CSV table of C-alpha atoms in Angstrom, one decimal:
chain,number,residue,atom,x,y,z
A,1,MET,CA,0.0,0.0,0.0
A,2,SER,CA,1.4,3.3,-0.9
A,3,THR,CA,0.7,6.6,0.9
A,4,THR,CA,0.7,9.9,-0.9
A,5,ALA,CA,1.3,13.0,1.0
A,6,SER,CA,-0.7,16.1,0.1
A,7,THR,CA,1.4,19.1,-0.3
A,8,THR,CA,0.1,22.6,-0.3
A,9,PRO,CA,2.0,25.1,-2.3
A,10,THR,CA,3.4,27.8,-0.2
A,11,ILE,CA,3.3,31.4,-1.4
A,12,PRO,CA,6.2,33.5,-0.2
A,13,SER,CA,5.1,36.4,1.9
A,14,PRO,CA,6.1,39.8,0.4
A,15,SER,CA,9.1,41.2,1.9
A,16,PRO,CA,8.5,44.6,3.5
A,17,ARG,CA,9.8,47.5,1.5
A,18,THR,CA,12.4,49.6,3.1
A,19,GLY,CA,13.5,53.0,2.0
A,20,SER,CA,10.5,53.7,-0.2
A,21,PRO,CA,8.5,56.9,0.5
A,22,THR,CA,5.1,56.6,2.0
A,23,PRO,CA,2.5,58.0,-0.3
A,24,PRO,CA,0.9,61.2,1.1
A,25,ALA,CA,-2.5,61.1,2.6
A,26,PRO,CA,-5.3,62.2,0.3
A,27,GLY,CA,-5.5,66.0,0.2
A,28,ALA,CA,-2.0,66.4,1.6
A,29,LEU,CA,-0.5,69.7,0.7
A,30,ALA,CA,3.2,68.7,1.3
A,31,THR,CA,4.4,65.7,-0.7
A,32,GLY,CA,7.7,64.3,-1.8
A,33,GLN,CA,7.1,66.1,-5.1
A,34,GLY,CA,6.7,69.6,-3.6
A,35,ASN,CA,4.5,71.9,-1.5
A,36,THR,CA,1.2,73.5,-2.2
A,37,HIS,CA,0.5,76.8,-0.6
A,38,ILE,CA,-3.1,78.1,-0.6
A,39,ALA,CA,-3.6,81.8,-0.3
A,40,ASP,CA,-6.1,83.2,2.2
A,41,THR,CA,-8.1,84.8,-0.6
A,42,VAL,CA,-8.6,81.4,-2.2
A,43,VAL,CA,-10.1,79.9,0.9
A,44,SER,CA,-12.1,83.1,1.5
A,45,LYS,CA,-13.7,82.9,-2.0
A,46,ILE,CA,-14.5,79.2,-1.6
A,47,ALA,CA,-16.1,79.8,1.8
A,48,GLY,CA,-18.1,82.8,0.5
A,49,VAL,CA,-19.5,81.0,-2.5
A,50,ALA,CA,-20.4,77.9,-0.3
A,51,ALA,CA,-22.1,80.1,2.3
A,52,ARG,CA,-24.2,81.9,-0.4
A,53,GLU,CA,-25.4,78.5,-1.7
A,54,VAL,CA,-27.4,77.9,1.5
A,55,THR,CA,-31.0,78.8,1.3
A,56,GLY,CA,-31.9,81.5,3.9
A,57,ILE,CA,-28.7,83.5,3.4
A,58,HIS,CA,-29.7,86.9,1.9
A,59,ARG,CA,-26.2,88.5,1.7
A,60,LEU,CA,-22.8,88.2,3.2
A,61,GLY,CA,-21.0,91.0,5.1
A,62,GLY,CA,-21.6,93.6,7.8
A,63,GLY,CA,-23.0,97.1,7.2
A,64,ALA,CA,-19.8,98.7,5.8
A,65,ALA,CA,-19.0,95.7,3.6
A,66,ARG,CA,-22.5,95.7,2.2
A,67,ALA,CA,-22.4,99.4,1.5
A,68,LEU,CA,-19.2,99.1,-0.5
A,69,GLY,CA,-20.6,96.0,-2.3
A,70,SER,CA,-23.7,98.0,-3.2
A,71,LEU,CA,-21.6,100.8,-4.7
A,72,ARG,CA,-19.5,98.2,-6.5
A,73,GLU,CA,-22.6,96.7,-8.1
A,74,ARG,CA,-23.5,100.1,-9.6
A,75,ILE,CA,-20.2,100.3,-11.5
A,76,PRO,CA,-20.6,98.8,-15.0
A,77,GLY,CA,-18.7,95.6,-15.3
A,78,ALA,CA,-18.1,95.2,-11.6
A,79,SER,CA,-19.4,92.3,-9.6
A,80,THR,CA,-20.0,91.5,-6.0
A,81,SER,CA,-16.8,90.2,-4.3
A,82,ALA,CA,-17.0,86.4,-3.7
A,83,SER,CA,-15.2,87.0,-0.4
A,84,GLN,CA,-17.2,89.9,0.9
A,85,GLY,CA,-18.1,89.3,4.6
A,86,VAL,CA,-15.6,86.4,4.9
A,87,SER,CA,-12.3,86.4,6.8
A,88,VAL,CA,-10.1,83.4,7.2
A,89,GLU,CA,-6.9,82.3,8.8
A,90,VAL,CA,-5.0,79.7,6.8
A,91,GLY,CA,-2.2,77.6,8.2
A,92,GLU,CA,-0.2,74.8,6.7
A,93,LYS,CA,-2.9,72.1,7.2
A,94,GLN,CA,-5.8,73.9,8.8
A,95,ALA,CA,-8.1,76.9,8.2
A,96,ALA,CA,-10.6,78.8,10.3
A,97,VAL,CA,-13.4,80.8,8.7
A,98,ASP,CA,-15.4,83.8,10.0
A,99,ILE,CA,-18.5,84.9,8.1
A,100,ASP,CA,-20.8,87.9,8.5
A,101,VAL,CA,-24.3,87.2,7.2
A,102,VAL,CA,-27.7,88.7,6.6
A,103,VAL,CA,-30.5,86.1,6.9
A,104,GLU,CA,-33.9,85.9,5.4
A,105,TYR,CA,-36.8,86.6,7.8
A,106,GLY,CA,-38.4,83.4,9.1
A,107,VAL,CA,-35.4,81.1,8.8
A,108,ALA,CA,-34.4,79.2,11.9
A,109,ILE,CA,-31.0,80.8,12.5
A,110,SER,CA,-29.5,77.9,14.4
A,111,ASP,CA,-30.4,75.4,11.6
A,112,LEU,CA,-29.1,77.9,9.0
A,113,ALA,CA,-25.8,78.2,10.9
A,114,SER,CA,-25.4,74.4,11.0
A,115,ALA,CA,-26.2,74.2,7.2
A,116,VAL,CA,-23.6,77.0,6.4
A,117,ARG,CA,-21.0,75.3,8.6
A,118,ARG,CA,-21.5,71.9,6.8
A,119,ASN,CA,-21.5,73.5,3.3
A,120,VAL,CA,-18.4,75.7,3.9
A,121,THR,CA,-16.5,72.9,5.6
A,122,ALA,CA,-17.3,70.5,2.8
A,123,ALA,CA,-16.3,73.0,0.1
A,124,VAL,CA,-13.1,74.2,1.7
A,125,GLN,CA,-11.9,70.7,2.7
A,126,GLY,CA,-12.9,69.2,-0.7
A,127,MET,CA,-11.2,71.9,-2.8
A,128,THR,CA,-8.1,72.6,-0.7
A,129,GLY,CA,-7.5,69.5,1.5
A,130,LEU,CA,-7.2,71.9,4.5
A,131,GLU,CA,-8.9,70.8,7.7
A,132,VAL,CA,-11.5,73.3,8.6
A,133,VAL,CA,-11.2,73.7,12.4
A,134,GLU,CA,-14.1,76.2,12.8
A,135,VAL,CA,-16.6,78.2,11.0
A,136,ASN,CA,-17.9,81.2,13.0
A,137,LEU,CA,-21.0,83.1,11.9
A,138,THR,CA,-22.1,86.5,12.9
A,139,VAL,CA,-25.7,87.4,12.0
A,140,ASN,CA,-25.7,91.2,11.4
A,141,ASP,CA,-29.2,91.7,10.1
A,142,VAL,CA,-32.5,90.1,9.1
A,143,HIS,CA,-33.8,90.8,5.6
A,144,LEU,CA,-37.5,91.5,5.8
A,145,PRO,CA,-39.9,90.9,2.8
A,146,SER,CA,-40.7,94.7,2.9
A,147,ASP,CA,-37.1,95.4,2.2
A,148,ASP,CA,-37.5,94.0,-1.3
A,149,ALA,CA,-39.3,97.2,-2.3
A,150,ASP,CA,-36.3,99.2,-1.2
A,151,ASP,CA,-33.9,96.9,-3.1
A,152,SER,CA,-35.9,96.9,-6.4
A,153,GLY,CA,-33.8,99.6,-8.0
A,154,SER,CA,-30.4,98.2,-6.9
A,155,GLY,CA,-29.8,95.9,-9.9
A,156,SER,CA,-29.9,92.1,-10.2
A,157,GLY,CA,-29.7,91.3,-6.5
A,158,SER,CA,-26.5,89.3,-6.9
A,159,GLY,CA,-25.4,87.7,-3.7
A,160,SER,CA,-29.0,87.0,-2.5
A,161,GLY,CA,-30.1,83.6,-1.3
A,162,SER,CA,-32.8,83.3,-3.9
A,163,GLY,CA,-32.2,81.2,-7.0
A,164,ASN,CA,-30.1,78.6,-5.2
A,165,THR,CA,-30.0,75.2,-6.8
A,166,ASP,CA,-28.4,73.3,-4.0
A,167,ARG,CA,-31.3,72.5,-1.6
A,168,SER,CA,-29.4,69.9,0.4
A,169,PHE,CA,-28.3,72.5,2.8
A,170,ALA,CA,-31.6,74.4,3.1
A,171,ALA,CA,-32.5,75.6,6.6
A,172,PRO,CA,-36.1,75.1,7.6
A,173,ARG,CA,-38.4,78.1,7.9
A,174,VAL,CA,-40.0,78.9,11.3
A,175,ARG,CA,-43.8,78.9,11.2
């Protein structure tokens, strides 16, 4: 009688690599191929656009910034600054954002603030790879429906919260 031994082929385990660079984390701004520096104005514009996308935001900026923006809108060919009402601090890996807003009357401000924080954080982190450590909002004013009659002669109303297509960050209205 003969016995046959079953042998299982052995697969050699891969040897650990030594001396090879570790690939950078997704969104890393410093790699083995060079560094990427993102200017404050870039982060400010991204945050401003993202904040304006949220339904319930009428305009960005405090009184003085809005006054200058209103004058700027009246100049032919000029447009509202995307970073109006936004200030940022940008480090090597992190960013902090401060936004001054005017909200539409009837919007729940706490829900609106949460929606703005989510949208700004997602936009800044997604486009720059910077970790957004905080988004601070200052509500400077409430836009009343009766204010629309006063604004009717001021142009196209750029910067208003109306006409937004991204409803995923809409804040609920108070009834």
